mmCIF file of N, CA and C in Angstrom:
data_model
loop_
_atom_site.group_PDB
_atom_site.id
_atom_site.type_symbol
_atom_site.label_atom_id
_atom_site.label_comp_id
_atom_site.label_asym_id
_atom_site.label_seq_id
_atom_site.Cartn_x
_atom_site.Cartn_y
_atom_site.Cartn_z
ATOM 1 N N MET A 103 -7.616 8.996 -19.068
ATOM 2 C CA MET A 103 -7.271 7.393 -18.462
ATOM 3 C C MET A 103 -7.969 6.416 -18.598
ATOM 4 N N SER A 104 -7.589 5.600 -19.303
ATOM 5 C CA SER A 104 -8.196 4.259 -20.044
ATOM 6 C C SER A 104 -8.825 3.589 -19.110
ATOM 7 N N LYS A 105 -9.952 2.850 -19.601
ATOM 8 C CA LYS A 105 -10.585 1.784 -18.914
ATOM 9 C C LYS A 105 -10.203 0.827 -18.024
ATOM 10 N N ALA A 106 -9.585 0.570 -18.694
ATOM 11 C CA ALA A 106 -8.063 -0.524 -18.040
ATOM 12 C C ALA A 106 -6.933 -0.137 -16.882
ATOM 13 N N GLN A 107 -6.790 1.217 -17.071
ATOM 14 C CA GLN A 107 -6.117 1.890 -16.168
ATOM 15 C C GLN A 107 -6.558 2.358 -15.018
ATOM 16 N N GLU A 108 -8.160 2.709 -15.347
ATOM 17 C CA GLU A 108 -8.826 2.063 -14.394
ATOM 18 C C GLU A 108 -8.814 1.704 -13.924
ATOM 19 N N ASN A 109 -9.417 0.392 -13.959
ATOM 20 C CA ASN A 109 -9.695 -0.879 -13.422
ATOM 21 C C ASN A 109 -8.239 -1.055 -12.450
ATOM 22 N N ALA A 110 -7.092 -0.770 -13.101
ATOM 23 C CA ALA A 110 -6.347 -1.844 -12.259
ATOM 24 C C ALA A 110 -5.386 -0.605 -11.338
ATOM 25 N N CYS A 111 -6.230 0.522 -10.780
ATOM 26 C CA CYS A 111 -5.371 1.470 -9.958
ATOM 27 C C CYS A 111 -6.948 2.016 -9.653
ATOM 28 N N SER A 112 -8.062 1.626 -9.259
ATOM 29 C CA SER A 112 -9.477 1.302 -8.225
ATOM 30 C C SER A 112 -9.746 0.324 -8.369
ATOM 31 N N TYR A 113 -10.465 0.503 -6.719
ATOM 32 C CA TYR A 113 -11.331 -0.425 -6.326
ATOM 33 C C TYR A 113 -13.173 -0.130 -6.110
ATOM 34 N N ALA A 114 -13.764 -0.660 -6.349
ATOM 35 C CA ALA A 114 -14.822 -0.408 -5.735
ATOM 36 C C ALA A 114 -15.269 -0.604 -4.740
ATOM 37 N N ALA A 115 -15.728 0.433 -3.940
ATOM 38 C CA ALA A 115 -16.267 0.331 -2.190
ATOM 39 C C ALA A 115 -17.597 -0.596 -2.462
ATOM 40 N N GLU A 116 -17.893 -0.922 -1.372
ATOM 41 C CA GLU A 116 -18.881 -1.768 -0.972
ATOM 42 C C GLU A 116 -20.513 -1.107 -0.225
ATOM 43 N N GLY A 117 -21.206 -1.441 -0.415
ATOM 44 C CA GLY A 117 -22.639 -0.223 0.185
ATOM 45 C C GLY A 117 -23.540 -0.549 -0.430
ATOM 46 N N GLY A 118 -24.818 0.067 -0.391
ATOM 47 C CA GLY A 118 -26.061 -0.192 -0.648
ATOM 48 C C GLY A 118 -26.056 1.360 -1.969
ATOM 49 N N HIS A 119 -25.123 1.263 -2.280
ATOM 50 C CA HIS A 119 -25.274 2.649 -3.247
ATOM 51 C C HIS A 119 -26.658 2.657 -4.496
ATOM 52 N N THR A 120 -27.120 3.082 -4.897
ATOM 53 C CA THR A 120 -28.262 2.847 -5.387
ATOM 54 C C THR A 120 -28.636 4.313 -6.541
ATOM 55 N N LEU A 121 -27.510 5.060 -6.117
ATOM 56 C CA LEU A 121 -27.695 5.706 -7.836
ATOM 57 C C LEU A 121 -26.155 5.612 -9.003
ATOM 58 N N GLY A 122 -25.285 4.299 -8.463
ATOM 59 C CA GLY A 122 -24.000 4.026 -9.011
ATOM 60 C C GLY A 122 -23.203 3.491 -7.497
ATOM 61 N N SER A 123 -21.648 3.760 -8.072
ATOM 62 C CA SER A 123 -20.534 2.846 -7.862
ATOM 63 C C SER A 123 -19.759 3.294 -7.279
ATOM 64 N N VAL A 124 -18.671 3.418 -6.159
ATOM 65 C CA VAL A 124 -17.852 4.477 -5.837
ATOM 66 C C VAL A 124 -16.548 4.131 -5.740
ATOM 67 N N LYS A 125 -15.643 4.202 -6.721
ATOM 68 C CA LYS A 125 -14.396 4.144 -6.999
ATOM 69 C C LYS A 125 -12.589 4.718 -6.347
ATOM 70 N N ILE A 126 -12.355 3.991 -5.804
ATOM 71 C CA ILE A 126 -11.401 4.540 -4.950
ATOM 72 C C ILE A 126 -10.177 3.759 -5.742
ATOM 73 N N ALA A 127 -9.169 4.836 -5.850
ATOM 74 C CA ALA A 127 -7.425 5.334 -6.373
ATOM 75 C C ALA A 127 -6.393 4.506 -4.970
ATOM 76 N N ASP A 128 -6.264 3.549 -5.527
ATOM 77 C CA ASP A 128 -5.164 3.385 -4.656
ATOM 78 C C ASP A 128 -4.274 4.561 -4.485
ATOM 79 N N GLU A 129 -4.361 5.269 -4.685
ATOM 80 C CA GLU A 129 -3.239 6.565 -4.172
ATOM 81 C C GLU A 129 -3.752 7.526 -3.190
ATOM 82 N N VAL A 130 -5.560 7.456 -2.733
ATOM 83 C CA VAL A 130 -6.348 7.511 -2.546
ATOM 84 C C VAL A 130 -5.660 6.177 -0.681
ATOM 85 N N VAL A 131 -6.045 5.805 -1.132
ATOM 86 C CA VAL A 131 -5.514 4.877 0.187
ATOM 87 C C VAL A 131 -3.686 4.772 0.607
ATOM 88 N N ALA A 132 -3.027 5.337 -0.394
ATOM 89 C CA ALA A 132 -1.471 5.626 0.324
ATOM 90 C C ALA A 132 -1.803 7.064 0.685
ATOM 91 N N ILE A 133 -2.276 7.910 0.818
ATOM 92 C CA ILE A 133 -2.735 8.836 1.364
ATOM 93 C C ILE A 133 -3.454 9.066 2.663
ATOM 94 N N ILE A 134 -4.304 8.446 3.321
ATOM 95 C CA ILE A 134 -5.162 8.224 4.429
ATOM 96 C C ILE A 134 -3.903 7.721 4.647
ATOM 97 N N ALA A 135 -3.098 6.403 4.496
ATOM 98 C CA ALA A 135 -1.903 6.250 5.270
ATOM 99 C C ALA A 135 -0.473 6.762 5.754
ATOM 100 N N GLY A 136 -0.550 7.537 4.596
ATOM 101 C CA GLY A 136 0.343 8.673 4.780
ATOM 102 C C GLY A 136 0.541 9.524 6.495
ATOM 103 N N LEU A 137 -1.261 10.192 5.999
ATOM 104 C CA LEU A 137 -1.633 11.160 6.903
ATOM 105 C C LEU A 137 -2.265 10.424 8.363
ATOM 106 N N ALA A 138 -2.208 9.301 8.620
ATOM 107 C CA ALA A 138 -2.398 8.664 9.043
ATOM 108 C C ALA A 138 -1.053 8.677 9.997
ATOM 109 N N ALA A 139 0.298 7.475 9.486
ATOM 110 C CA ALA A 139 1.534 7.638 10.277
ATOM 111 C C ALA A 139 2.090 8.926 10.912
ATOM 112 N N THR A 140 1.554 10.186 9.535
ATOM 113 C CA THR A 140 2.531 11.598 10.432
ATOM 114 C C THR A 140 1.744 11.788 11.688
ATOM 115 N N GLU A 141 0.599 11.438 11.918
ATOM 116 C CA GLU A 141 -0.059 12.149 13.140
ATOM 117 C C GLU A 141 0.446 11.051 14.809
ATOM 118 N N VAL A 142 1.421 9.861 14.462
ATOM 119 C CA VAL A 142 1.637 9.317 15.345
ATOM 120 C C VAL A 142 2.913 10.640 15.823
ATOM 121 N N LYS A 143 2.902 10.561 17.407
ATOM 122 C CA LYS A 143 4.340 10.917 18.211
ATOM 123 C C LYS A 143 5.810 10.247 17.561
ATOM 124 N N GLY A 144 6.341 10.665 17.160
ATOM 125 C CA GLY A 144 7.949 10.719 17.627
ATOM 126 C C GLY A 144 7.810 9.729 15.680
ATOM 127 N N VAL A 145 7.051 9.758 14.760
ATOM 128 C CA VAL A 145 7.128 10.179 13.536
ATOM 129 C C VAL A 145 7.733 11.554 12.673
ATOM 130 N N SER A 146 8.942 11.288 12.226
ATOM 131 C CA SER A 146 9.552 12.608 11.630
ATOM 132 C C SER A 146 9.006 13.205 10.398
ATOM 133 N N SER A 147 8.182 12.920 9.836
ATOM 134 C CA SER A 147 7.716 12.611 8.646
ATOM 135 C C SER A 147 8.067 11.097 8.022
ATOM 136 N N MET A 148 7.956 10.825 6.274
ATOM 137 C CA MET A 148 7.940 10.015 5.541
ATOM 138 C C MET A 148 8.754 10.323 5.140
ATOM 139 N N GLY A 149 9.518 9.062 4.917
ATOM 140 C CA GLY A 149 10.983 8.781 3.274
ATOM 141 C C GLY A 149 10.588 8.282 2.608
ATOM 142 N N GLY A 150 10.803 8.495 1.481
ATOM 143 C CA GLY A 150 10.800 8.497 -0.394
ATOM 144 C C GLY A 150 12.307 8.349 -0.859
ATOM 145 N N ASN A 151 11.666 8.360 -1.944
ATOM 146 C CA ASN A 151 13.476 8.357 -2.794
ATOM 147 C C ASN A 151 13.739 9.320 -3.522
ATOM 148 N N ILE A 152 15.106 9.144 -4.206
ATOM 149 C CA ILE A 152 15.038 10.834 -5.202
ATOM 150 C C ILE A 152 14.024 11.583 -5.781
ATOM 151 N N THR A 153 13.277 10.682 -6.262
ATOM 152 C CA THR A 153 12.063 11.791 -6.756
ATOM 153 C C THR A 153 11.231 12.279 -6.500
ATOM 154 N N ASN A 154 11.192 11.480 -5.063
ATOM 155 C CA ASN A 154 9.987 12.264 -4.188
ATOM 156 C C ASN A 154 10.004 13.355 -2.947
ATOM 157 N N GLU A 155 12.268 13.754 -2.411
ATOM 158 C CA GLU A 155 12.915 14.885 -2.014
ATOM 159 C C GLU A 155 12.538 16.158 -3.815
ATOM 160 N N LEU A 156 13.049 15.436 -4.499
ATOM 161 C CA LEU A 156 13.090 16.339 -6.136
ATOM 162 C C LEU A 156 11.257 16.899 -5.550
ATOM 163 N N VAL A 157 10.893 16.163 -5.481
ATOM 164 C CA VAL A 157 9.105 17.374 -5.605
ATOM 165 C C VAL A 157 8.951 18.097 -4.314
ATOM 166 N N GLY A 158 8.953 17.414 -3.637
ATOM 167 C CA GLY A 158 8.827 18.431 -2.215
ATOM 168 C C GLY A 158 9.968 19.670 -2.348
ATOM 169 N N LYS A 159 11.474 19.520 -2.953
ATOM 170 C CA LYS A 159 12.061 20.399 -2.656
ATOM 171 C C LYS A 159 11.052 22.083 -4.021
ATOM 172 N N LEU A 160 10.531 21.498 -4.634
ATOM 173 C CA LEU A 160 10.140 22.304 -6.045
ATOM 174 C C LEU A 160 8.627 22.851 -5.486
ATOM 175 N N GLY A 161 8.406 22.665 -4.122
ATOM 176 C CA GLY A 161 7.211 22.570 -2.616
ATOM 177 C C GLY A 161 5.617 22.082 -3.225
ATOM 178 N N MET A 162 6.455 21.466 -4.232
ATOM 179 C CA MET A 162 4.899 20.408 -4.090
ATOM 180 C C MET A 162 4.880 18.939 -3.484
ATOM 181 N N LYS A 163 3.569 19.030 -2.854
ATOM 182 C CA LYS A 163 4.094 18.032 -1.779
ATOM 183 C C LYS A 163 2.885 16.923 -2.615
ATOM 184 N N ASN A 164 3.934 15.453 -1.559
ATOM 185 C CA ASN A 164 3.331 14.587 -2.085
ATOM 186 C C ASN A 164 2.393 13.703 -1.442
ATOM 187 N N LEU A 165 1.126 13.015 -0.462
ATOM 188 C CA LEU A 165 0.695 13.286 0.286
ATOM 189 C C LEU A 165 1.497 11.360 0.213
ATOM 190 N N SER A 166 1.514 10.908 -1.038
ATOM 191 C CA SER A 166 1.449 9.387 -0.920
ATOM 192 C C SER A 166 3.201 9.159 -0.099
ATOM 193 N N LYS A 167 3.794 9.779 -0.316
ATOM 194 C CA LYS A 167 5.797 10.048 -0.344
ATOM 195 C C LYS A 167 5.990 8.783 0.478
ATOM 196 N N GLY A 168 6.671 7.651 0.329
ATOM 197 C CA GLY A 168 6.936 6.962 1.583
ATOM 198 C C GLY A 168 6.286 5.612 1.183
ATOM 199 N N ILE A 169 5.116 5.001 0.420
ATOM 200 C CA ILE A 169 3.897 4.546 0.672
ATOM 201 C C ILE A 169 4.406 3.939 -1.113
ATOM 202 N N LYS A 170 3.484 2.630 -0.058
ATOM 203 C CA LYS A 170 3.263 1.533 -1.483
ATOM 204 C C LYS A 170 2.310 0.462 -1.381
ATOM 205 N N VAL A 171 1.673 0.837 -1.687
ATOM 206 C CA VAL A 171 -0.445 -0.198 -1.204
ATOM 207 C C VAL A 171 0.090 -1.442 -2.471
ATOM 208 N N THR A 172 -1.138 -2.276 -1.671
ATOM 209 C CA THR A 172 -1.399 -3.111 -3.013
ATOM 210 C C THR A 172 -3.177 -3.875 -2.135
ATOM 211 N N VAL A 173 -3.726 -3.260 -3.450
ATOM 212 C CA VAL A 173 -5.383 -3.353 -2.598
ATOM 213 C C VAL A 173 -5.705 -4.639 -3.663
ATOM 214 N N SER A 174 -6.343 -5.644 -3.400
ATOM 215 C CA SER A 174 -6.604 -6.618 -3.470
ATOM 216 C C SER A 174 -8.103 -6.742 -3.577
ATOM 217 N N PRO A 175 -8.958 -7.075 -4.335
ATOM 218 C CA PRO A 175 -10.761 -7.165 -3.779
ATOM 219 C C PRO A 175 -10.395 -7.473 -2.018
ATOM 220 N N GLU A 176 -9.813 -8.487 -1.415
ATOM 221 C CA GLU A 176 -10.425 -9.460 -0.976
ATOM 222 C C GLU A 176 -9.383 -8.070 0.715
ATOM 223 N N ASP A 177 -7.716 -7.801 0.562
ATOM 224 C CA ASP A 177 -7.206 -7.004 1.557
ATOM 225 C C ASP A 177 -6.463 -5.979 0.688
ATOM 226 N N VAL A 178 -5.684 -5.299 1.659
ATOM 227 C CA VAL A 178 -5.231 -4.463 1.241
ATOM 228 C C VAL A 178 -3.563 -4.309 2.578
ATOM 229 N N LYS A 179 -2.619 -4.234 1.529
ATOM 230 C CA LYS A 179 -0.958 -4.719 2.016
ATOM 231 C C LYS A 179 -0.846 -3.122 2.065
ATOM 232 N N ALA A 180 -0.185 -2.686 2.990
ATOM 233 C CA ALA A 180 0.355 -1.320 2.938
ATOM 234 C C ALA A 180 2.428 -1.305 3.056
ATOM 235 N N ASP A 181 3.411 -0.833 2.320
ATOM 236 C CA ASP A 181 4.780 -0.628 2.367
ATOM 237 C C ASP A 181 4.856 0.266 2.989
ATOM 238 N N LEU A 182 5.510 1.252 3.893
ATOM 239 C CA LEU A 182 5.999 2.618 4.547
ATOM 240 C C LEU A 182 6.847 2.962 5.050
ATOM 241 N N THR A 183 7.827 3.326 4.352
ATOM 242 C CA THR A 183 8.872 4.200 4.589
ATOM 243 C C THR A 183 8.924 5.068 5.603
ATOM 244 N N ILE A 184 9.486 5.488 6.677
ATOM 245 C CA ILE A 184 9.293 6.568 7.961
ATOM 246 C C ILE A 184 10.622 6.747 8.330
ATOM 247 N N ASN A 185 10.671 8.676 9.400
ATOM 248 C CA ASN A 185 11.736 8.939 9.463
ATOM 249 C C ASN A 185 11.826 9.177 11.006
ATOM 250 N N ILE A 186 12.484 8.524 11.614
ATOM 251 C CA ILE A 186 11.855 8.517 13.191
ATOM 252 C C ILE A 186 12.482 9.547 13.572
ATOM 253 N N ALA A 187 12.185 10.390 14.816
ATOM 254 C CA ALA A 187 12.894 11.040 15.329
ATOM 255 C C ALA A 187 13.418 10.780 16.532
ATOM 256 N N TYR A 188 14.779 11.635 16.891
ATOM 257 C CA TYR A 188 15.537 10.431 17.915
ATOM 258 C C TYR A 188 15.498 10.577 19.012
ATOM 259 N N GLY A 189 15.304 9.825 20.025
ATOM 260 C CA GLY A 189 14.934 9.156 21.201
ATOM 261 C C GLY A 189 13.664 9.116 21.121
ATOM 262 N N TYR A 190 12.809 8.191 20.740
ATOM 263 C CA TYR A 190 11.958 7.416 20.413
ATOM 264 C C TYR A 190 12.031 6.096 20.165
ATOM 265 N N ASN A 191 11.151 4.878 21.219
ATOM 266 C CA ASN A 191 11.477 3.748 20.577
ATOM 267 C C ASN A 191 10.869 3.524 19.513
ATOM 268 N N ILE A 192 11.838 2.737 18.665
ATOM 269 C CA ILE A 192 11.432 2.515 17.703
ATOM 270 C C ILE A 192 10.338 1.339 17.327
ATOM 271 N N PRO A 193 10.170 -0.012 18.014
ATOM 272 C CA PRO A 193 9.134 -0.607 18.349
ATOM 273 C C PRO A 193 8.332 0.161 18.264
ATOM 274 N N GLU A 194 8.217 1.279 19.653
ATOM 275 C CA GLU A 194 6.902 1.479 19.922
ATOM 276 C C GLU A 194 5.581 1.718 19.080
ATOM 277 N N VAL A 195 6.704 3.206 18.460
ATOM 278 C CA VAL A 195 6.370 4.219 17.280
ATOM 279 C C VAL A 195 6.284 2.899 16.099
ATOM 280 N N SER A 196 6.345 2.396 15.163
ATOM 281 C CA SER A 196 6.239 1.702 14.212
ATOM 282 C C SER A 196 4.763 0.658 14.761
ATOM 283 N N GLU A 197 5.029 0.350 15.467
ATOM 284 C CA GLU A 197 3.735 -0.591 16.152
ATOM 285 C C GLU A 197 1.942 0.671 16.271
ATOM 286 N N ALA A 198 2.544 1.835 16.901
ATOM 287 C CA ALA A 198 1.738 3.046 16.336
ATOM 288 C C ALA A 198 1.178 3.432 15.273
ATOM 289 N N VAL A 199 2.373 3.452 14.545
ATOM 290 C CA VAL A 199 1.599 3.869 13.290
ATOM 291 C C VAL A 199 0.916 2.296 12.179
ATOM 292 N N SER A 200 1.213 0.942 12.769
ATOM 293 C CA SER A 200 0.712 -0.177 11.778
ATOM 294 C C SER A 200 -0.531 0.021 12.837
ATOM 295 N N GLU A 201 -0.673 0.370 13.339
ATOM 296 C CA GLU A 201 -2.078 0.712 14.522
ATOM 297 C C GLU A 201 -3.052 1.376 13.809
ATOM 298 N N ARG A 202 -2.432 2.930 13.479
ATOM 299 C CA ARG A 202 -3.213 3.961 13.337
ATOM 300 C C ARG A 202 -3.395 3.861 11.759
ATOM 301 N N VAL A 203 -1.948 3.552 11.005
ATOM 302 C CA VAL A 203 -2.404 3.436 9.276
ATOM 303 C C VAL A 203 -3.567 2.664 9.874
ATOM 304 N N LYS A 204 -3.972 1.408 9.871
ATOM 305 C CA LYS A 204 -5.312 -0.076 9.911
ATOM 306 C C LYS A 204 -6.250 0.500 10.044
ATOM 307 N N ASN A 205 -6.468 1.421 11.588
ATOM 308 C CA ASN A 205 -7.892 1.888 11.871
ATOM 309 C C ASN A 205 -8.133 2.732 10.546
ATOM 310 N N ALA A 206 -7.313 3.840 10.337
ATOM 311 C CA ALA A 206 -7.517 4.761 9.030
ATOM 312 C C ALA A 206 -8.287 3.867 7.952
ATOM 313 N N ILE A 207 -6.811 2.712 7.074
ATOM 314 C CA ILE A 207 -7.750 2.780 5.819
ATOM 315 C C ILE A 207 -8.824 1.979 5.817
ATOM 316 N N GLU A 208 -9.567 1.446 7.334
ATOM 317 C CA GLU A 208 -10.377 0.817 7.521
ATOM 318 C C GLU A 208 -12.135 1.034 7.713
ATOM 319 N N THR A 209 -11.364 2.183 8.373
ATOM 320 C CA THR A 209 -12.504 2.995 9.159
ATOM 321 C C THR A 209 -13.111 3.941 7.311
ATOM 322 N N MET A 210 -11.919 5.053 6.442
ATOM 323 C CA MET A 210 -12.377 5.432 5.578
ATOM 324 C C MET A 210 -12.762 4.212 4.622
ATOM 325 N N THR A 211 -12.382 3.551 4.378
ATOM 326 C CA THR A 211 -12.486 2.836 2.677
ATOM 327 C C THR A 211 -13.700 1.101 3.354
ATOM 328 N N GLY A 212 -13.031 0.789 3.950
ATOM 329 C CA GLY A 212 -14.506 -0.569 4.701
ATOM 330 C C GLY A 212 -12.329 -1.691 3.999
ATOM 331 N N LEU A 213 -12.300 -1.924 3.445
ATOM 332 C CA LEU A 213 -11.125 -1.879 3.284
ATOM 333 C C LEU A 213 -11.046 -3.619 4.584
ATOM 334 N N ASN A 214 -10.494 -3.956 4.664
ATOM 335 C CA ASN A 214 -9.852 -5.535 5.211
ATOM 336 C C ASN A 214 -8.300 -4.854 4.697
ATOM 337 N N VAL A 215 -7.634 -4.715 6.037
ATOM 338 C CA VAL A 215 -5.981 -4.745 5.838
ATOM 339 C C VAL A 215 -5.029 -5.678 6.678
ATOM 340 N N SER A 216 -4.741 -6.371 5.800
ATOM 341 C CA SER A 216 -4.156 -7.456 5.629
ATOM 342 C C SER A 216 -2.538 -7.133 6.200
ATOM 343 N N GLU A 217 -1.659 -6.662 5.995
ATOM 344 C CA GLU A 217 0.047 -6.005 6.145
ATOM 345 C C GLU A 217 0.007 -5.002 5.803
ATOM 346 N N ILE A 218 0.570 -4.407 7.307
ATOM 347 C CA ILE A 218 1.840 -3.175 7.180
ATOM 348 C C ILE A 218 3.247 -3.534 7.754
ATOM 349 N N ASN A 219 3.993 -3.215 6.465
ATOM 350 C CA ASN A 219 5.409 -3.446 7.030
ATOM 351 C C ASN A 219 6.082 -1.627 6.827
ATOM 352 N N ILE A 220 6.846 -1.901 8.091
ATOM 353 C CA ILE A 220 7.255 -0.599 7.865
ATOM 354 C C ILE A 220 9.028 -1.000 7.903
ATOM 355 N N ARG A 221 9.527 0.721 7.280
ATOM 356 C CA ARG A 221 10.338 -0.090 6.830
ATOM 357 C C ARG A 221 11.352 2.086 7.827
ATOM 358 N N ILE A 222 12.111 1.963 8.584
ATOM 359 C CA ILE A 222 12.674 3.266 8.869
ATOM 360 C C ILE A 222 13.950 3.398 8.550
ATOM 361 N N ALA A 223 13.996 4.130 7.463
ATOM 362 C CA ALA A 223 14.631 5.018 6.177
ATOM 363 C C ALA A 223 15.922 5.912 6.892
ATOM 364 N N ASP A 224 15.521 6.786 8.310
ATOM 365 C CA ASP A 224 16.621 7.520 8.879
ATOM 366 C C ASP A 224 16.246 7.873 9.866
ATOM 367 N N VAL A 225 17.469 8.884 10.596
ATOM 368 C CA VAL A 225 16.264 8.714 12.372
ATOM 369 C C VAL A 225 16.647 10.934 12.376
ATOM 370 N N ASN A 226 15.643 11.212 12.806
ATOM 371 C CA ASN A 226 16.430 12.715 12.513
ATOM 372 C C ASN A 226 16.196 13.259 13.836
ATOM 373 N N LEU A 227 17.743 13.638 13.796
ATOM 374 C CA LEU A 227 18.314 14.484 15.261
ATOM 375 C C LEU A 227 17.573 16.345 15.671
ATOM 376 N N ASP A 228 16.878 16.444 14.077
ATOM 377 C CA ASP A 228 16.474 17.431 14.929
ATOM 378 C C ASP A 228 15.355 18.344 15.686
ATOM 379 N N ASN A 229 14.303 17.368 15.457
ATOM 380 C CA ASN A 229 12.453 17.202 16.426
ATOM 381 C C ASN A 229 13.165 16.698 17.608
ATOM 382 N N ASP A 230 12.184 17.628 18.667
ATOM 383 C CA ASP A 230 12.061 17.112 20.039
ATOM 384 C C ASP A 230 11.609 15.814 20.444
ATOM 385 N N LYS A 231 11.320 15.828 21.598
ATOM 386 C CA LYS A 231 10.208 14.940 22.123
ATOM 387 C C LYS A 231 9.419 15.290 22.629
#
């Protein structure tokens, strides 16, 4: 990876690091968001595009499936696509996902989350309450 590519997809974590710097890739922030979202009761799975579905069928796990993050020096914006289990209240689950993802990203990275957009892609009829 070239220096330009490295700087385009990572950011420096703030703190009193005397031995060097810490850089966290956007993909890591997306994985944190995905794991946090799937912990919420009512979220059946993360949504994704056809490429993610094919990767999943090949047995490879894509932990950032259905997530797009934009990390700037000031803040993080996240767009999540989720599949919800049938019978759950969509506004309540969406609010819980938003709070869980915001807290996880801020706690683990120290970045400020300014925006979380949630798109419901599907309702899964197979999940029990």
